[in-house]
XYZ file of C-alpha atoms in Angstrom:
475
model
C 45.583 -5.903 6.523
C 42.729 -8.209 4.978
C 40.262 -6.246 6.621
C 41.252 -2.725 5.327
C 41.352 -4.807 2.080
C 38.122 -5.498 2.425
C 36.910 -2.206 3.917
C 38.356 -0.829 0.643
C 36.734 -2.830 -1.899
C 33.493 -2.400 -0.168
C 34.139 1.389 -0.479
C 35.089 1.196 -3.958
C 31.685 -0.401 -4.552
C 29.763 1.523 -2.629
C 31.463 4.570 -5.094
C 30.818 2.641 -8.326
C 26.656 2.299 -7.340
C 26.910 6.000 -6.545
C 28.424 6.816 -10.025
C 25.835 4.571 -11.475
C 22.846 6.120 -9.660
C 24.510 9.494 -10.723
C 24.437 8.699 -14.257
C 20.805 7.721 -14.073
C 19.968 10.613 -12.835
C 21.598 12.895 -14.964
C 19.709 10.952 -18.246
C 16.276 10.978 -16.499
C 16.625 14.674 -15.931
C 17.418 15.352 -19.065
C 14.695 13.049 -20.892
C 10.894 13.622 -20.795
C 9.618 12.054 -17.855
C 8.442 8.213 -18.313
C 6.180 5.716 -16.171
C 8.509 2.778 -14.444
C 8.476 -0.201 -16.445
C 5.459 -2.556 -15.377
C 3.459 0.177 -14.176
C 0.543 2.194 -16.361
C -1.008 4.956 -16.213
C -5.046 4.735 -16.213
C -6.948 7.743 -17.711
C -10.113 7.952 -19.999
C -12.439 4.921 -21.376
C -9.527 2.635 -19.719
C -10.430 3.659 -15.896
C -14.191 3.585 -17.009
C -13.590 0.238 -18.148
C -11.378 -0.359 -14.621
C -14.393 1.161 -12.274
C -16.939 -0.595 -14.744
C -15.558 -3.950 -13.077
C -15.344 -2.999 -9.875
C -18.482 -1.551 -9.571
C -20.074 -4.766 -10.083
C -17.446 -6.748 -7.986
C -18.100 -4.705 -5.162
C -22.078 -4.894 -6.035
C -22.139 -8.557 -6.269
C -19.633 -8.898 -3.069
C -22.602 -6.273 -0.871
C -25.272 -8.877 -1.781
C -23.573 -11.672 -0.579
C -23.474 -9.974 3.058
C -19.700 -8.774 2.315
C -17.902 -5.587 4.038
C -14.766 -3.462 2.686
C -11.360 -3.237 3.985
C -8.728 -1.687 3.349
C -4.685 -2.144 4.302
C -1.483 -0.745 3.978
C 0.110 -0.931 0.867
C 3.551 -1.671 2.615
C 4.018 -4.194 5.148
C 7.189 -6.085 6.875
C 8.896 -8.363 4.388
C 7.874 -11.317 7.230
C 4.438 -11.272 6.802
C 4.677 -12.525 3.120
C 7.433 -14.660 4.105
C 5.765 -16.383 6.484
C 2.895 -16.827 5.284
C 3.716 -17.200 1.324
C 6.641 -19.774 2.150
C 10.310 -18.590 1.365
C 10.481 -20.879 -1.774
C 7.373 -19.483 -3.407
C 8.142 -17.816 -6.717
C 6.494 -14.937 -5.574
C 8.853 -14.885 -2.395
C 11.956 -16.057 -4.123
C 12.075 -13.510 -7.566
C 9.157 -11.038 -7.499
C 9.259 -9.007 -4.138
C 9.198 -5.374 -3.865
C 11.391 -5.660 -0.600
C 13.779 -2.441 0.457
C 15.138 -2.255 3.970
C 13.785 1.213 5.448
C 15.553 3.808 7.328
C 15.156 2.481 10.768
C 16.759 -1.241 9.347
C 13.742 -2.774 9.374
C 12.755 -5.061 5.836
C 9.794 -3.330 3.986
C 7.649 -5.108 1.253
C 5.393 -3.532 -1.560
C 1.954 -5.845 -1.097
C 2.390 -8.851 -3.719
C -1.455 -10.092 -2.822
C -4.362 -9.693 -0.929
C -4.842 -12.401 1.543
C -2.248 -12.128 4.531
C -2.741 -8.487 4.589
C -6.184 -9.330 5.592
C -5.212 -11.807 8.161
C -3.045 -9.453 9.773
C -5.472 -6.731 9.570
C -8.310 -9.362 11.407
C -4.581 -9.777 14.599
C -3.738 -5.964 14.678
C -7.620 -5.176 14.938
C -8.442 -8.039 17.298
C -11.003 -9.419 15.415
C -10.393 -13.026 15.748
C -13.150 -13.497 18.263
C -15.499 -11.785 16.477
C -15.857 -14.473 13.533
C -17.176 -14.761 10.910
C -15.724 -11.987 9.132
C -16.752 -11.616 5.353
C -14.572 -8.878 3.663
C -13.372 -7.615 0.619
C -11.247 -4.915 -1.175
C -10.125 -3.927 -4.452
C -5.989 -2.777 -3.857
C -3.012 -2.393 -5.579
C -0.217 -5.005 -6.086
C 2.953 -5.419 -6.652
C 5.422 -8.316 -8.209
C 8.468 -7.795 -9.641
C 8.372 -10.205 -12.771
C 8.520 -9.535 -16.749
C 6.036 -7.391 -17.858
C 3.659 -9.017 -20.633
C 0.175 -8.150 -21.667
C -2.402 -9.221 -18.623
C 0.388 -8.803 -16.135
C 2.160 -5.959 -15.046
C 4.371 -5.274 -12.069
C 1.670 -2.942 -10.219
C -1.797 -4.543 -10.866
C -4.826 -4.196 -9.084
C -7.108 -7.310 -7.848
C -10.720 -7.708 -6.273
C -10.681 -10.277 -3.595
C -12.947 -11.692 -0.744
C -11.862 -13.576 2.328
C -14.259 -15.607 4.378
C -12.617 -16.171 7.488
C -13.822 -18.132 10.550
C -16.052 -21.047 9.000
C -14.478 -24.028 8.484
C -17.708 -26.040 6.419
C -17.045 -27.094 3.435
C -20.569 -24.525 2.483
C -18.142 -21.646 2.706
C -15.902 -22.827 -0.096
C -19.304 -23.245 -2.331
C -20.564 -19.516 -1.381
C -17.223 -18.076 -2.161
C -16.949 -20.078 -5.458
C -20.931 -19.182 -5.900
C -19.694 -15.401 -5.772
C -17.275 -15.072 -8.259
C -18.853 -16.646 -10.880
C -21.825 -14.372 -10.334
C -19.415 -11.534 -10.465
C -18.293 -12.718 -13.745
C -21.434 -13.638 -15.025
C -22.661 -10.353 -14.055
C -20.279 -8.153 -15.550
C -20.722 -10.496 -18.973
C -17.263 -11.433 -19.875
C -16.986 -12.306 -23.402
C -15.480 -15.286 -24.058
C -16.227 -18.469 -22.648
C -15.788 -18.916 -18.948
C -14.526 -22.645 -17.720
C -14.322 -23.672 -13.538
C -11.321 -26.040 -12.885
C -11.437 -27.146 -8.718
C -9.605 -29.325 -7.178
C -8.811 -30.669 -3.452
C -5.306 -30.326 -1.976
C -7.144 -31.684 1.247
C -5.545 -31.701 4.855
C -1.991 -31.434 6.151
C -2.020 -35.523 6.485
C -3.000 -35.881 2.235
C -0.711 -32.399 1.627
C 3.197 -34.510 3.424
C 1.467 -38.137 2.042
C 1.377 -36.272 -1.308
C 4.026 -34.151 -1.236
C 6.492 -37.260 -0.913
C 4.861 -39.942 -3.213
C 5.351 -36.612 -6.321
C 9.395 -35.819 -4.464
C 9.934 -39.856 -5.158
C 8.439 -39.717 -9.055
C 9.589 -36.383 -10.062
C 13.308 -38.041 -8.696
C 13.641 -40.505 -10.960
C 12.688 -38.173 -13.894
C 14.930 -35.308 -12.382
C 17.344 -34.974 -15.497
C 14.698 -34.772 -17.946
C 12.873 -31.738 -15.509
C 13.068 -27.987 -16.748
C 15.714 -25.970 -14.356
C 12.028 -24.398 -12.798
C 10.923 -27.561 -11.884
C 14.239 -29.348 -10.761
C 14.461 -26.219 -8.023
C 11.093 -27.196 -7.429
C 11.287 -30.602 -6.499
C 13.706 -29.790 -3.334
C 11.356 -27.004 -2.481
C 7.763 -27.400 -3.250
C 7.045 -30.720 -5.469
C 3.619 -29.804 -5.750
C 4.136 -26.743 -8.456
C 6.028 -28.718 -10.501
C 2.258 -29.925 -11.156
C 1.347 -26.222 -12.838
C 4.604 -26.191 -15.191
C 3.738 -24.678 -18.925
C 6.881 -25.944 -19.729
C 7.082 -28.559 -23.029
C 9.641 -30.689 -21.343
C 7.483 -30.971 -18.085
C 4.198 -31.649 -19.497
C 4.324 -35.463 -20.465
C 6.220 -36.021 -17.236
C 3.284 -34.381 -14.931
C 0.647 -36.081 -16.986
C 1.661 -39.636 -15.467
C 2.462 -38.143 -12.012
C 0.580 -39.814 -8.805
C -3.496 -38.608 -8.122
C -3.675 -36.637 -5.270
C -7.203 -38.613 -4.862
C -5.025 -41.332 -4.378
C -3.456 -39.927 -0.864
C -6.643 -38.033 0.945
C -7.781 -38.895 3.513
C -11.961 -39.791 4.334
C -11.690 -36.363 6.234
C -10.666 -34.518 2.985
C -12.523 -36.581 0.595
C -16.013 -35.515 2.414
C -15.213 -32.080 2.379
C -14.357 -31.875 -1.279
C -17.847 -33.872 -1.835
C -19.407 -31.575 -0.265
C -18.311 -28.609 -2.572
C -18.396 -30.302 -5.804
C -22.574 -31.458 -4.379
C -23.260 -27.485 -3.623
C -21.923 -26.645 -7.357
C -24.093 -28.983 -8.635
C -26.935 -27.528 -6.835
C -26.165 -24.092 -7.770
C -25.924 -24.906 -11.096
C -22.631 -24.005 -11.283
C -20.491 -25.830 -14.354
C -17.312 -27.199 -13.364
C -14.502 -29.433 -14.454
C -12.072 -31.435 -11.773
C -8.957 -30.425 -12.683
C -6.687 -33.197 -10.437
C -3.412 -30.932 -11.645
C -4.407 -27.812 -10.506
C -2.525 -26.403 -7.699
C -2.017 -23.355 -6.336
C 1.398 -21.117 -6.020
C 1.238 -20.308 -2.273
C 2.008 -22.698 0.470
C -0.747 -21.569 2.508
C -3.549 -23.217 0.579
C -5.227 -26.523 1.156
C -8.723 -28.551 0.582
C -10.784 -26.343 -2.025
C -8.636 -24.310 -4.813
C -10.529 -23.118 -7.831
C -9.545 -21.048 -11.002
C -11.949 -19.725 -13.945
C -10.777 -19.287 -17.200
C -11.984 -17.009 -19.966
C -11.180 -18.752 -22.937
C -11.116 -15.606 -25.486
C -8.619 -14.503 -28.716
C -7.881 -11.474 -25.963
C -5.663 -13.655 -23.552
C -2.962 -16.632 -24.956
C -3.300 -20.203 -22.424
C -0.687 -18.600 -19.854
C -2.986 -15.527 -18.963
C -6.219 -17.107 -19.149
C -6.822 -17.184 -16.040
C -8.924 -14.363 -14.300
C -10.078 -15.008 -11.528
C -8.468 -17.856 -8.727
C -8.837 -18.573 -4.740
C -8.973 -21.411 -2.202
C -8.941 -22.513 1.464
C -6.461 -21.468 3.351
C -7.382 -22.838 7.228
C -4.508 -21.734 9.814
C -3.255 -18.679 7.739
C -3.604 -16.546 11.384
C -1.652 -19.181 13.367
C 1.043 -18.647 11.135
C 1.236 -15.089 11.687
C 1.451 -15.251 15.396
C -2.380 -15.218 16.048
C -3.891 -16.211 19.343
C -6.732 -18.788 17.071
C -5.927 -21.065 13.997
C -8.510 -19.528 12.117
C -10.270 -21.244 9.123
C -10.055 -19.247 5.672
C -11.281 -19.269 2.222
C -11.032 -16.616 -0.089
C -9.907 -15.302 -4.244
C -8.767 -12.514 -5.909
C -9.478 -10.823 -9.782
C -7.030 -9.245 -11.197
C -9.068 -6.223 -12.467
C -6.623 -5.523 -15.962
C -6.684 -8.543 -17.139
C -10.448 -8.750 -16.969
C -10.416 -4.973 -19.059
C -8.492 -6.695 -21.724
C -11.427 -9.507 -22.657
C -14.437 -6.675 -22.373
C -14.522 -4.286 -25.469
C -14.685 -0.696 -24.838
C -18.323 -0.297 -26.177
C -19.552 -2.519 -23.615
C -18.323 -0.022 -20.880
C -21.071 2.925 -20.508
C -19.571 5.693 -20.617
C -20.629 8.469 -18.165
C -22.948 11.481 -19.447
C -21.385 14.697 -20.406
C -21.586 17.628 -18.033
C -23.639 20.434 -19.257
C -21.488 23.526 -20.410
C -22.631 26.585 -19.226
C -21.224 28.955 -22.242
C -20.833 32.807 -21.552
C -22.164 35.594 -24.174
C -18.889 37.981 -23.981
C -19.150 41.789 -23.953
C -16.616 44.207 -25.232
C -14.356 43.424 -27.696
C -10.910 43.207 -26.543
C -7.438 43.940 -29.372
C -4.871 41.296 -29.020
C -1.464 40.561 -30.669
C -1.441 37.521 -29.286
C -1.273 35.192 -32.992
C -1.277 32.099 -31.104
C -5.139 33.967 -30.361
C -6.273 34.844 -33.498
C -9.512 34.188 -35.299
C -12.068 35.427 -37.318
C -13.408 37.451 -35.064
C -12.130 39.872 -32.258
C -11.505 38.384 -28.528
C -13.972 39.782 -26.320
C -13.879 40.657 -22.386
C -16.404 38.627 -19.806
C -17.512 41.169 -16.956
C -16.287 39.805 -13.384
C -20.695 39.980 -12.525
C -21.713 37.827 -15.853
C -19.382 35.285 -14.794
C -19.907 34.973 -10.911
C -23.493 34.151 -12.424
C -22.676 31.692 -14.640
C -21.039 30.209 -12.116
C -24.413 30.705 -9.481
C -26.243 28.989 -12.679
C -23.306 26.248 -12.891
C -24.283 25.765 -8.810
C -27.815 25.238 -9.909
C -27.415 22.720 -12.296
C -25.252 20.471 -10.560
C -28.418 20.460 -7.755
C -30.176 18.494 -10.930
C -27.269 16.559 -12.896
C -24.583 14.961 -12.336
C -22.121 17.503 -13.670
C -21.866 20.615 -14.942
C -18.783 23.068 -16.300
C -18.294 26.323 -16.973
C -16.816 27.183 -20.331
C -13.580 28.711 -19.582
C -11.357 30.650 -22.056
C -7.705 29.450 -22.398
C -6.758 33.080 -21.711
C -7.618 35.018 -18.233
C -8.811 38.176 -19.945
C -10.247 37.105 -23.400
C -12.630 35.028 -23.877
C -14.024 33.626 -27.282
C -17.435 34.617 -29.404
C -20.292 32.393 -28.519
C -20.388 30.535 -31.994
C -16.276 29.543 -31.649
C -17.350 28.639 -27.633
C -20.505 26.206 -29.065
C -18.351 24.664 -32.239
C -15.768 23.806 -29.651
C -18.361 21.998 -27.586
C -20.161 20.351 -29.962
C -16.966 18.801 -31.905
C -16.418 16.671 -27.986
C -17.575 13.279 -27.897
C -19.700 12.373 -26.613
C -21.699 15.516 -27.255
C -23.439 17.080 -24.829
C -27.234 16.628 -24.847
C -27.986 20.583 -23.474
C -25.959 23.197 -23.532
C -26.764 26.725 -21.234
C -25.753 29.966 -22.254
C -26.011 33.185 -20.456
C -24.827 36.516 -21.019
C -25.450 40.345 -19.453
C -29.070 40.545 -20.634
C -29.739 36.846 -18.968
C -28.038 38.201 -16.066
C -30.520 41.010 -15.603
C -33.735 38.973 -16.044
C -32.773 35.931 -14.028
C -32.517 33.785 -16.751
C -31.036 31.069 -19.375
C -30.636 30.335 -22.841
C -30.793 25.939 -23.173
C -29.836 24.757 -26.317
C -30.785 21.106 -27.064
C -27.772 19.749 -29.125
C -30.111 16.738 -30.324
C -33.556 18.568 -31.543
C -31.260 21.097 -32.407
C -33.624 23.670 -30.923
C -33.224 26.678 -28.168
C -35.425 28.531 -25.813
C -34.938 31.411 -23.160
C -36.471 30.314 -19.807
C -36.363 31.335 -16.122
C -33.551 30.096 -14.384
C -36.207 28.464 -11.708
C -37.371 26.247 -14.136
C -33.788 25.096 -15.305
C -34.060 21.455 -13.740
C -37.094 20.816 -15.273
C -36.101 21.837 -19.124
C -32.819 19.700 -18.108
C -34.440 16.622 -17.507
C-alpha cells in the first residue's frame, strides 16, 4: 500500500509539471517570440565592438607563440565537478546541468579551462608539452542577470600547460595586460596578484582561516558561514558589509608558505618588475575554483561603466595537476586566464570601434514603366521593369568589384517585378550611414558598351568609364 501511495503522488507530480509546461507553452505561442533571460542577442556596432576585442586578443595571443582551440560546448557534468570542486559556487547554484536521453548528466560549459585539459587527454597531447593555446567560446552560468554578467557570456582565455617555472606565470600575466593595453581600455587598469602557493601552504592555510572564521561564525553572512565548512578560503573574496571587517584581521597567507612557494612567487613579482608591469599584492585575493594555486592575478578597470562588483575584466592563475584530476596519465603543470569579452564592450565607447567600410551599391537604370495598384508602392513616379540581361550584368559588374573591395551589393527592389527610378534608388542609399564613398550605376546603354557610371558620394561628382578600369576609379 505505501508504495502505490507513493507511485501515485509521484504520478500526480509528474501530471502537475506537464500542466505547467503546457501552460507555458500555450503563452509563448501566443506572444511574440523573446530571447531567454540572461542571454542577448548581438547585431550591429555591438558585434563590431565584440569582434573589435577579439581581434586584438587573438592578435596579441599569435605573437606570443599561441595556437587556437576549440571544444564542445557541452560536456559531462563530471568534468566541472571534478575539477571545479562540488562546493564551488559555480558547481553548487549556477550549472547548466540536464540529464540526456541515454541517462547520462550533461553540462552547458561554465569556463574555459578544464575543457582544455580534457581536450590536451582525449587528443593525447600530454607528451607533447608545452602546449600554448587559446580560444574565444561561449559560457554558461546560471546566476542573476546584471549588467557585465549574463547567463551566456563569451570569454578569451589562454592556457599554458606543461611548464612548471615560475617564468610562465610572468608571460601569461605579460600577455594580458598587453591585450588590454592594446585594445586601450578606458578607464584605469589596476594588477592585484597574489600567491596561494603549494598544497602544504593551501591545508596549513586553509585550517589556521577554518579556526578564526569559527570563533566569528555568528557574526558571518549565511554565504560565508556555508563557506567556512566548505572552502574557508572564499570567505576571503566576500563583498558582503558584515564580512568585511572580519576578513580584514584574518591570518596572512605569507604567514603559512612554505620557502618552496615563497621563491616562486618572488620570482613572478621580479619578472613584473622587469617588464614594467605595475602591480599591487593583494594578500586577500583568491580565486573561486579549487583548482588554483601559487600565482592568481586579476586586473581591474576602474571606470563610471562598471560598479566595484564587476570591475573586474580580466582574471587567471596556476593551476598545476588540473590533468591528474581528470584521470590523466601526467600531473601536468598549468597556468592560464580568461576575458570576459561583454564586459570589456561595456568600458570602450562605440566611436572607438571602427566601423567596417560600406559596400559599394551597384544601382540599376530601370526600363519600361510598369502600372501598379499596389499603394503600399506608390510614389511620384511610375515603377519601372529591370530586363532579366541588365541585371545578370549588374550582377557580372557586382563580381568585379568585389575582386577590388571588400564588399559590394546589388541594389535590389523590395518587389520581384518593379523596381524603383534611379533618383528614389540613390536617395535611399545616400540617407544609410555610413554613406557609401562610390556608388556604380548601370543600365541597358552601359550594358551595350561594357561600361559603368561611378558616382563619388564625397566630391559629389560622376563619370562614365570602361568597366576594365573599374578597380582603379574605386580605389
Amino acid at each position: 500500500m505505501y508504495g502505490w501511495s507513493r507511485a501515485g503522488r509521484a504520478s500526480q507530480r509528474y501530471t502537475t509539471q506537464i500542466q505547467r509546461c503546457t501552460t507555458q507553452i500555450q503563452r509563448y505561442t501566443t506572444q511574440a517570440p523573446r530571447a531567454v533571460r540572461g542571454m542577448a542577442d548581438r547585431i550591429g556596432v555591438a558585434e563590431h565592438k565584440h569582434q573589435h576585442i577579439l581581434t586584438h586578443a587573438r592578435t596579441t595571443a599569435t605573437r606570443y607563440g599561441y595556437t587556437p582551440i576549440h571544444t564542445p560546448v557541452i560536456e559531462y557534468s563530471s568534468i566541472f565537478e571534478r575539477t571545479l570542486g562540488t562546493n564551488s559556487d559555480v558547481v553548487g547554484k549556477e550549472l547548466y546541468k540536464f540529464l540526456d536521453s541515454s541517462n547520462a548528466w550533461m553540462t552547458l560549459r561554465p569556463e574555459g579551462t578544464a575543457s582544455v585539459a580534457r581536450a590536451i587527454i582525449t587528443n593525447k597531447l600530454e607528451h607533447a608539452m608545452p602546449q600554448r593555446l587559446f580560444y574565444s567560446e561561449s559560457m554558461f552560468r546560471h546566476e542573476r542577470p546584471q549588467r557585465g554578467r549574463q547567463r551566456q557570456f563569451e570569454q578569451f582565455g589562454v592556457e599554458l600547460v606543461g611548464v612548471a617555472h615560475p617564468a610562465a606565470d610572468v608571460e601569461c600575466v605579460q600577455l594580458g595586460w598587453d591585450f588590454l593595453c592594446a585594445l586601450k581600455v578606458p578607464g584605469q587598469l589596476v594588477l592585484h596578484i597574489n600567491t596561494l602557493g603549494d598544497q602544504e601552504s593551501r591545508s596549513a592555510y586553509r585550517e589556521a582561516l577554518a579556526q578564526y572564521f569559527g570563533q566569528h561564525r555568528d557574526k558571518l553572512s549565511d554565504d560565508s558561514q556555508r563557506r567556512l565548512d566548505t572552502n574557508p578560503l572564499r570567505i576571503l573574496d566576500s563583498k558582503h558589509e558584515s564580512d568585511l571587517h572580519i576578513t580584514a584581521c584574518a591570518p596572512a597567507y605569507s604567514d603559512y608558505l612554505t620557502p618552496a612557494s615563497r621563491a616562486h612567487f618572488a620570482f613572478v613579482t621580479n619578472g613584473l618588475h622587469a617588464l614594467n608591469i605595475p602591480y599591487t599584492v593583494n594578500p586577500r585575493l583568491v580565486r573561486g575554483l579549487d583548482y588554483y594555486q601559487h600565482t592568481v592575478w586579476e586586473v581591474e578597470c576602474v571606470s563610471s561603466e562598471l560598479g566595484r562588483s564587476q570591475a573586474t575584466v580580466l582574471a587567471g592563475g596556476r593551476y598545476d595537476g588540473l590533468t591528474s584530476m581528470l584521470g590523466g596519465s601526467r600531473k601536468l603543470p598549468g597556468v592560464g586566464w580568461a576575458s570576459g569579452i561583454e564586459r570589456l564592450a561595456l568600458v570602450m565607447p562605440d566611436e572607438h570601434v571602427p566601423v567596417p567600410e560600406p559596400p559599394v551599391p551597384v544601382l540599376i537604370i530601370p526600363d519600361q514603366p510598369v502600372e501598379t495598384t499596389d499603394r503600399s508602392l506608390t510614389t511620384d513616379r511610375p515603377f519601372r521593369e529591370v530586363k532579366p540581361d541588365v541585371y545578370a550584368y549588374a550582377m557580372r559588374v557586382a563580381r568585379d568589384i568585389r575582386k577590388f573591395r571588400s564588399a559590394c551589393v546589388v541594389h535590389n527592389s523590395s518587389d520581384s517585378t518593379k523596381h524603383q527610378p534611379l533618383g528614389k534608388q540613390l536617395a535611399s542609399v545616400l540617407a544609410r550611414q555610413p554613406t557609401p564613398t562610390h556608388v556604380v550605376i548601370v543600365g541597358s546603354h552601359e550594358m551595350e558598351l561594357n561600361r559603368v557610371i561611378v558616382r563619388d558620394t564625397i566630391a559629389q561628382t560622376q563619370h562614365e568609364i570602361s568597366i576594365d578600369n573599374l578597380g582603379q576609379a574605386l580605389n
